[in-house]
Amino acid sequence: LAVEQQFYVLWPFVILTVPDRWRTTVIAGAMAAAPLSRLWIGGPMTSVLPTSCLDSLGAGALLAIPTAAARARRLGAIIGIPVLAAAWWLGPVGHDVVLREILVDVGVSLTAMSVVGTAASTHRWTVLGSRPMRWLGTISYGAYLIHGFAPYLAGRSIAGFTGLAWPLRTAILVVVTLVAAQLSWVCLESPLLAVKDRLSPRRAVPPARAA
């Protein structure tokens, strides 16, 4: 959560102070700075500093700009897929592991930008609107928060867990994560959202203003 907390504190000031005509350029520059940050800093700190995650965070910011979203989707696929292919090629030939990990992070961020942007802009991907996918989307943030603790919980609660075959361990961890995320949604997140809605009711926006 360190990445998100720092990002959400600082990013609004960037968006509010940068002129509209420069916003896309600034976000693209921040995305380009992310792999340089990971290369320069190195070590475990790269996973908790927002500067090292600006490629994925910036990808979401680009998709939120209507004039940049379509180009971001295209460039995400054009650049991201070859970068992932290069990372895959570097694996077996024994090149620098750090470089390979940096390429994987960049490739995943750009490819995901293309996939998410395309899914959000078209109705052809009907599977994303299915009931199971909507349920996963509802509890997804809870699953994101909980999944890192699931191995610890399972290891402490299930005798011989670490000695199980990895497919069985994976299945158990998925079930534990989803059940805990559902409980979090029912017992904590949904009630808090209801309180928020009562304290700050949503107002209807006139169609002309919304447009």
PDB file of C-alpha atoms in Angstrom:
ATOM      1  CA  LEU A   1       0.000   0.000   0.000  1.00  0.00           C
ATOM      2  CA  ALA A   2       3.000   2.317   0.304  1.00  0.00           C
ATOM      3  CA  VAL A   3       2.971   2.861  -3.461  1.00  0.00           C
ATOM      4  CA  GLU A   4      -0.717   3.763  -3.616  1.00  0.00           C
ATOM      5  CA  GLN A   5      -0.672   5.991  -0.540  1.00  0.00           C
ATOM      6  CA  GLN A   6       2.271   8.055  -1.766  1.00  0.00           C
ATOM      7  CA  PHE A   7       0.874   8.213  -5.295  1.00  0.00           C
ATOM      8  CA  TYR A   8      -2.571   9.408  -4.229  1.00  0.00           C
ATOM      9  CA  VAL A   9      -1.045  12.101  -2.011  1.00  0.00           C
ATOM     10  CA  LEU A  10       1.158  13.561  -4.749  1.00  0.00           C
ATOM     11  CA  TRP A  11      -0.580  12.823  -8.063  1.00  0.00           C
ATOM     12  CA  PRO A  12      -3.551  15.227  -7.635  1.00  0.00           C
ATOM     13  CA  PHE A  13      -1.106  18.133  -7.439  1.00  0.00           C
ATOM     14  CA  VAL A  14       0.460  17.024 -10.728  1.00  0.00           C
ATOM     15  CA  ILE A  15      -2.912  16.823 -12.474  1.00  0.00           C
ATOM     16  CA  LEU A  16      -4.112  20.139 -11.054  1.00  0.00           C
ATOM     17  CA  THR A  17      -0.975  22.140 -11.810  1.00  0.00           C
ATOM     18  CA  VAL A  18       0.066  20.810 -15.228  1.00  0.00           C
ATOM     19  CA  PRO A  19      -1.689  22.595 -18.146  1.00  0.00           C
ATOM     20  CA  ASP A  20      -4.053  20.429 -20.161  1.00  0.00           C
ATOM     21  CA  ARG A  21      -1.916  20.553 -23.296  1.00  0.00           C
ATOM     22  CA  TRP A  22       1.089  19.150 -21.389  1.00  0.00           C
ATOM     23  CA  ARG A  23      -0.717  16.558 -19.295  1.00  0.00           C
ATOM     24  CA  THR A  24      -0.332  13.635 -21.683  1.00  0.00           C
ATOM     25  CA  THR A  25       3.351  14.416 -22.211  1.00  0.00           C
ATOM     26  CA  VAL A  26       4.009  14.609 -18.471  1.00  0.00           C
ATOM     27  CA  ILE A  27       2.275  11.283 -17.856  1.00  0.00           C
ATOM     28  CA  ALA A  28       4.205   9.623 -20.693  1.00  0.00           C
ATOM     29  CA  GLY A  29       7.443  11.029 -19.262  1.00  0.00           C
ATOM     30  CA  ALA A  30       6.580   9.659 -15.830  1.00  0.00           C
ATOM     31  CA  MET A  31       5.952   6.240 -17.379  1.00  0.00           C
ATOM     32  CA  ALA A  32       9.331   6.353 -19.096  1.00  0.00           C
ATOM     33  CA  ALA A  33      11.011   7.278 -15.812  1.00  0.00           C
ATOM     34  CA  ALA A  34       9.705   4.174 -14.023  1.00  0.00           C
ATOM     35  CA  PRO A  35      12.148   1.605 -15.500  1.00  0.00           C
ATOM     36  CA  LEU A  36      15.016   4.062 -14.990  1.00  0.00           C
ATOM     37  CA  SER A  37      13.993   4.372 -11.346  1.00  0.00           C
ATOM     38  CA  ARG A  38      13.968   0.596 -10.911  1.00  0.00           C
ATOM     39  CA  LEU A  39      17.357   0.317 -12.573  1.00  0.00           C
ATOM     40  CA  TRP A  40      18.903   3.132 -10.516  1.00  0.00           C
ATOM     41  CA  ILE A  41      17.449   2.231  -7.107  1.00  0.00           C
ATOM     42  CA  GLY A  42      17.447  -1.565  -7.336  1.00  0.00           C
ATOM     43  CA  GLY A  43      16.751  -3.985  -4.523  1.00  0.00           C
ATOM     44  CA  PRO A  44      13.500  -4.425  -2.579  1.00  0.00           C
ATOM     45  CA  MET A  45      12.846  -0.670  -2.361  1.00  0.00           C
ATOM     46  CA  THR A  46      11.719  -0.676  -5.986  1.00  0.00           C
ATOM     47  CA  SER A  47       8.494  -2.402  -4.968  1.00  0.00           C
ATOM     48  CA  VAL A  48       7.452   0.270  -2.441  1.00  0.00           C
ATOM     49  CA  LEU A  49       8.412   3.515  -4.179  1.00  0.00           C
ATOM     50  CA  PRO A  50       5.854   5.169  -6.484  1.00  0.00           C
ATOM     51  CA  THR A  51       8.572   6.370  -8.852  1.00  0.00           C
ATOM     52  CA  SER A  52       9.293   2.750  -9.746  1.00  0.00           C
ATOM     53  CA  CYS A  53       5.648   1.981 -10.463  1.00  0.00           C
ATOM     54  CA  LEU A  54       4.778   5.002 -12.579  1.00  0.00           C
ATOM     55  CA  ASP A  55       4.534   2.906 -15.747  1.00  0.00           C
ATOM     56  CA  SER A  56       1.470   1.041 -14.465  1.00  0.00           C
ATOM     57  CA  LEU A  57       0.075   4.038 -12.557  1.00  0.00           C
ATOM     58  CA  GLY A  58       0.648   6.288 -15.559  1.00  0.00           C
ATOM     59  CA  ALA A  59      -1.059   3.774 -17.833  1.00  0.00           C
ATOM     60  CA  GLY A  60      -4.241   4.163 -15.832  1.00  0.00           C
ATOM     61  CA  ALA A  61      -3.870   7.944 -15.900  1.00  0.00           C
ATOM     62  CA  LEU A  62      -3.545   7.944 -19.701  1.00  0.00           C
ATOM     63  CA  LEU A  63      -6.676   5.847 -20.098  1.00  0.00           C
ATOM     64  CA  ALA A  64      -8.547   8.420 -18.001  1.00  0.00           C
ATOM     65  CA  ILE A  65      -7.806  11.185 -20.539  1.00  0.00           C
ATOM     66  CA  PRO A  66     -10.379  10.892 -23.349  1.00  0.00           C
ATOM     67  CA  THR A  67      -8.137  12.470 -25.993  1.00  0.00           C
ATOM     68  CA  ALA A  68      -5.250  10.111 -25.167  1.00  0.00           C
ATOM     69  CA  ALA A  69      -7.053   6.848 -24.433  1.00  0.00           C
ATOM     70  CA  ALA A  70      -7.320   5.538 -28.011  1.00  0.00           C
ATOM     71  CA  ARG A  71      -3.657   6.200 -28.787  1.00  0.00           C
ATOM     72  CA  ALA A  72      -2.646   4.698 -25.434  1.00  0.00           C
ATOM     73  CA  ARG A  73      -4.519   1.492 -26.268  1.00  0.00           C
ATOM     74  CA  ARG A  74      -2.753   1.154 -29.622  1.00  0.00           C
ATOM     75  CA  LEU A  75       0.717   2.014 -28.353  1.00  0.00           C
ATOM     76  CA  GLY A  76       0.269  -0.281 -25.375  1.00  0.00           C
ATOM     77  CA  ALA A  77      -0.066  -3.264 -27.678  1.00  0.00           C
ATOM     78  CA  ILE A  78       2.511  -2.097 -30.235  1.00  0.00           C
ATOM     79  CA  ILE A  79       5.213  -1.550 -27.599  1.00  0.00           C
ATOM     80  CA  GLY A  80       4.155  -3.803 -24.735  1.00  0.00           C
ATOM     81  CA  ILE A  81       3.962  -7.123 -26.576  1.00  0.00           C
ATOM     82  CA  PRO A  82       7.456  -6.841 -28.163  1.00  0.00           C
ATOM     83  CA  VAL A  83       8.898  -5.814 -24.781  1.00  0.00           C
ATOM     84  CA  LEU A  84       7.366  -8.908 -23.179  1.00  0.00           C
ATOM     85  CA  ALA A  85       8.774 -11.025 -26.002  1.00  0.00           C
ATOM     86  CA  ALA A  86      12.234  -9.535 -25.386  1.00  0.00           C
ATOM     87  CA  ALA A  87      11.952 -10.329 -21.677  1.00  0.00           C
ATOM     88  CA  TRP A  88      10.978 -13.901 -22.484  1.00  0.00           C
ATOM     89  CA  TRP A  89      13.959 -14.201 -24.851  1.00  0.00           C
ATOM     90  CA  LEU A  90      16.376 -12.885 -22.224  1.00  0.00           C
ATOM     91  CA  GLY A  91      15.316 -15.555 -19.736  1.00  0.00           C
ATOM     92  CA  PRO A  92      16.815 -18.698 -21.264  1.00  0.00           C
ATOM     93  CA  VAL A  93      19.905 -17.025 -22.731  1.00  0.00           C
ATOM     94  CA  GLY A  94      21.171 -16.042 -19.291  1.00  0.00           C
ATOM     95  CA  HIS A  95      21.200 -12.245 -19.530  1.00  0.00           C
ATOM     96  CA  ASP A  96      20.947  -9.880 -16.596  1.00  0.00           C
ATOM     97  CA  VAL A  97      18.032 -10.870 -14.347  1.00  0.00           C
ATOM     98  CA  VAL A  98      17.458  -7.244 -13.300  1.00  0.00           C
ATOM     99  CA  LEU A  99      17.073  -6.123 -16.916  1.00  0.00           C
ATOM    100  CA  ARG A 100      14.664  -8.973 -17.603  1.00  0.00           C
ATOM    101  CA  GLU A 101      12.508  -8.059 -14.596  1.00  0.00           C
ATOM    102  CA  ILE A 102      12.419  -4.417 -15.674  1.00  0.00           C
ATOM    103  CA  LEU A 103      11.311  -5.420 -19.176  1.00  0.00           C
ATOM    104  CA  VAL A 104       8.624  -7.688 -17.735  1.00  0.00           C
ATOM    105  CA  ASP A 105       7.226  -4.864 -15.595  1.00  0.00           C
ATOM    106  CA  VAL A 106       7.175  -2.417 -18.505  1.00  0.00           C
ATOM    107  CA  GLY A 107       5.718  -4.973 -20.912  1.00  0.00           C
ATOM    108  CA  VAL A 108       2.982  -6.018 -18.508  1.00  0.00           C
ATOM    109  CA  SER A 109       2.041  -2.393 -17.774  1.00  0.00           C
ATOM    110  CA  LEU A 110       1.778  -1.419 -21.446  1.00  0.00           C
ATOM    111  CA  THR A 111       0.023  -4.607 -22.541  1.00  0.00           C
ATOM    112  CA  ALA A 112      -2.434  -4.330 -19.663  1.00  0.00           C
ATOM    113  CA  MET A 113      -3.092  -0.715 -20.653  1.00  0.00           C
ATOM    114  CA  SER A 114      -4.119  -1.935 -24.094  1.00  0.00           C
ATOM    115  CA  VAL A 115      -6.258  -4.790 -22.765  1.00  0.00           C
ATOM    116  CA  VAL A 116      -8.006  -2.756 -20.058  1.00  0.00           C
ATOM    117  CA  GLY A 117      -8.544   0.214 -22.355  1.00  0.00           C
ATOM    118  CA  THR A 118     -10.001  -1.965 -25.089  1.00  0.00           C
ATOM    119  CA  ALA A 119     -12.259  -3.794 -22.657  1.00  0.00           C
ATOM    120  CA  ALA A 120     -13.544  -0.501 -21.256  1.00  0.00           C
ATOM    121  CA  SER A 121     -14.237   0.987 -24.693  1.00  0.00           C
ATOM    122  CA  THR A 122     -16.078  -1.885 -26.355  1.00  0.00           C
ATOM    123  CA  HIS A 123     -19.086  -4.059 -25.584  1.00  0.00           C
ATOM    124  CA  ARG A 124     -17.816  -7.014 -27.566  1.00  0.00           C
ATOM    125  CA  TRP A 125     -16.028  -8.619 -24.623  1.00  0.00           C
ATOM    126  CA  THR A 126     -19.248  -9.947 -23.104  1.00  0.00           C
ATOM    127  CA  VAL A 127     -17.415 -12.272 -20.719  1.00  0.00           C
ATOM    128  CA  LEU A 128     -16.295  -9.216 -18.740  1.00  0.00           C
ATOM    129  CA  GLY A 129     -19.945  -8.359 -18.096  1.00  0.00           C
ATOM    130  CA  SER A 130     -20.848 -11.823 -16.835  1.00  0.00           C
ATOM    131  CA  ARG A 131     -22.039 -12.295 -13.272  1.00  0.00           C
ATOM    132  CA  PRO A 132     -18.863 -14.074 -12.041  1.00  0.00           C
ATOM    133  CA  MET A 133     -16.662 -11.298 -13.461  1.00  0.00           C
ATOM    134  CA  ARG A 134     -18.831  -8.590 -11.892  1.00  0.00           C
ATOM    135  CA  TRP A 135     -18.569 -10.400  -8.559  1.00  0.00           C
ATOM    136  CA  LEU A 136     -14.777 -10.601  -8.879  1.00  0.00           C
ATOM    137  CA  GLY A 137     -14.687  -6.914  -9.739  1.00  0.00           C
ATOM    138  CA  THR A 138     -16.745  -6.099  -6.641  1.00  0.00           C
ATOM    139  CA  ILE A 139     -14.409  -7.894  -4.245  1.00  0.00           C
ATOM    140  CA  SER A 140     -11.209  -7.279  -6.227  1.00  0.00           C
ATOM    141  CA  TYR A 141      -9.734  -4.625  -3.943  1.00  0.00           C
ATOM    142  CA  GLY A 142     -10.267  -6.797  -0.893  1.00  0.00           C
ATOM    143  CA  ALA A 143      -8.641  -9.710  -2.728  1.00  0.00           C
ATOM    144  CA  TYR A 144      -5.720  -7.445  -3.622  1.00  0.00           C
ATOM    145  CA  LEU A 145      -5.215  -6.490   0.016  1.00  0.00           C
ATOM    146  CA  ILE A 146      -5.652 -10.011   1.380  1.00  0.00           C
ATOM    147  CA  HIS A 147      -3.843 -12.238  -1.106  1.00  0.00           C
ATOM    148  CA  GLY A 148      -0.400 -11.445   0.295  1.00  0.00           C
ATOM    149  CA  PHE A 149      -1.466 -12.715   3.723  1.00  0.00           C
ATOM    150  CA  ALA A 150      -3.194 -15.861   2.438  1.00  0.00           C
ATOM    151  CA  PRO A 151      -0.024 -18.044   2.429  1.00  0.00           C
ATOM    152  CA  TYR A 152       0.654 -17.103   6.042  1.00  0.00           C
ATOM    153  CA  LEU A 153      -2.929 -17.851   7.105  1.00  0.00           C
ATOM    154  CA  ALA A 154      -3.023 -21.142   5.225  1.00  0.00           C
ATOM    155  CA  GLY A 155       0.401 -22.191   6.502  1.00  0.00           C
ATOM    156  CA  ARG A 156      -0.634 -21.547  10.101  1.00  0.00           C
ATOM    157  CA  SER A 157      -4.081 -23.125   9.786  1.00  0.00           C
ATOM    158  CA  ILE A 158      -3.594 -26.161   7.506  1.00  0.00           C
ATOM    159  CA  ALA A 159      -1.262 -28.915   8.710  1.00  0.00           C
ATOM    160  CA  GLY A 160       1.321 -29.852   6.087  1.00  0.00           C
ATOM    161  CA  PHE A 161       0.314 -27.024   3.758  1.00  0.00           C
ATOM    162  CA  THR A 162       3.841 -26.250   2.588  1.00  0.00           C
ATOM    163  CA  GLY A 163       4.373 -29.877   1.613  1.00  0.00           C
ATOM    164  CA  LEU A 164       1.353 -30.041  -0.678  1.00  0.00           C
ATOM    165  CA  ALA A 165       1.708 -30.082  -4.461  1.00  0.00           C
ATOM    166  CA  TRP A 166       1.750 -26.544  -5.903  1.00  0.00           C
ATOM    167  CA  PRO A 167      -1.579 -26.902  -7.837  1.00  0.00           C
ATOM    168  CA  LEU A 168      -3.343 -27.839  -4.608  1.00  0.00           C
ATOM    169  CA  ARG A 169      -1.628 -25.025  -2.685  1.00  0.00           C
ATOM    170  CA  THR A 170      -2.669 -22.575  -5.407  1.00  0.00           C
ATOM    171  CA  ALA A 171      -6.295 -23.744  -5.317  1.00  0.00           C
ATOM    172  CA  ILE A 172      -6.394 -23.436  -1.526  1.00  0.00           C
ATOM    173  CA  LEU A 173      -4.890 -19.947  -1.616  1.00  0.00           C
ATOM    174  CA  VAL A 174      -7.393 -18.803  -4.255  1.00  0.00           C
ATOM    175  CA  VAL A 175     -10.317 -20.099  -2.197  1.00  0.00           C
ATOM    176  CA  VAL A 176      -8.981 -18.574   1.042  1.00  0.00           C
ATOM    177  CA  THR A 177      -8.410 -15.214  -0.677  1.00  0.00           C
ATOM    178  CA  LEU A 178     -11.834 -15.057  -2.325  1.00  0.00           C
ATOM    179  CA  VAL A 179     -13.717 -16.140   0.808  1.00  0.00           C
ATOM    180  CA  ALA A 180     -11.869 -13.568   2.927  1.00  0.00           C
ATOM    181  CA  ALA A 181     -12.450 -10.861   0.294  1.00  0.00           C
ATOM    182  CA  GLN A 182     -16.179 -11.671   0.198  1.00  0.00           C
ATOM    183  CA  LEU A 183     -16.378 -11.451   3.989  1.00  0.00           C
ATOM    184  CA  SER A 184     -14.519  -8.149   3.858  1.00  0.00           C
ATOM    185  CA  TRP A 185     -17.015  -6.809   1.312  1.00  0.00           C
ATOM    186  CA  VAL A 186     -20.097  -7.955   3.254  1.00  0.00           C
ATOM    187  CA  CYS A 187     -18.916  -7.070   6.755  1.00  0.00           C
ATOM    188  CA  LEU A 188     -16.710  -4.024   6.214  1.00  0.00           C
ATOM    189  CA  GLU A 189     -16.541  -2.415   2.767  1.00  0.00           C
ATOM    190  CA  SER A 190     -20.225  -2.415   1.813  1.00  0.00           C
ATOM    191  CA  PRO A 191     -21.438  -1.007   5.172  1.00  0.00           C
ATOM    192  CA  LEU A 192     -18.796   1.728   5.033  1.00  0.00           C
ATOM    193  CA  LEU A 193     -19.804   2.643   1.485  1.00  0.00           C
ATOM    194  CA  ALA A 194     -23.419   2.862   2.632  1.00  0.00           C
ATOM    195  CA  VAL A 195     -22.401   5.291   5.381  1.00  0.00           C
ATOM    196  CA  LYS A 196     -20.461   7.347   2.837  1.00  0.00           C
ATOM    197  CA  ASP A 197     -23.509   7.546   0.556  1.00  0.00           C
ATOM    198  CA  ARG A 198     -25.707   8.691   3.435  1.00  0.00           C
ATOM    199  CA  LEU A 199     -23.228  11.372   4.474  1.00  0.00           C
ATOM    200  CA  SER A 200     -22.651  12.577   0.910  1.00  0.00           C
ATOM    201  CA  PRO A 201     -25.641  11.677  -1.273  1.00  0.00           C
ATOM    202  CA  ARG A 202     -25.044  11.595  -4.991  1.00  0.00           C
ATOM    203  CA  ARG A 203     -26.669  14.388  -6.936  1.00  0.00           C
ATOM    204  CA  ALA A 204     -28.038  13.946 -10.413  1.00  0.00           C
ATOM    205  CA  VAL A 205     -25.963  15.767 -13.027  1.00  0.00           C
ATOM    206  CA  PRO A 206     -27.909  17.507 -15.809  1.00  0.00           C
ATOM    207  CA  PRO A 207     -27.294  15.792 -19.188  1.00  0.00           C
ATOM    208  CA  ALA A 208     -25.893  18.949 -20.793  1.00  0.00           C
ATOM    209  CA  ARG A 209     -23.402  19.428 -17.981  1.00  0.00           C
ATOM    210  CA  ALA A 210     -22.419  15.763 -18.026  1.00  0.00           C
ATOM    211  CA  ALA A 211     -21.741  15.980 -21.769  1.00  0.00           C
TER     212      ALA A 211
END
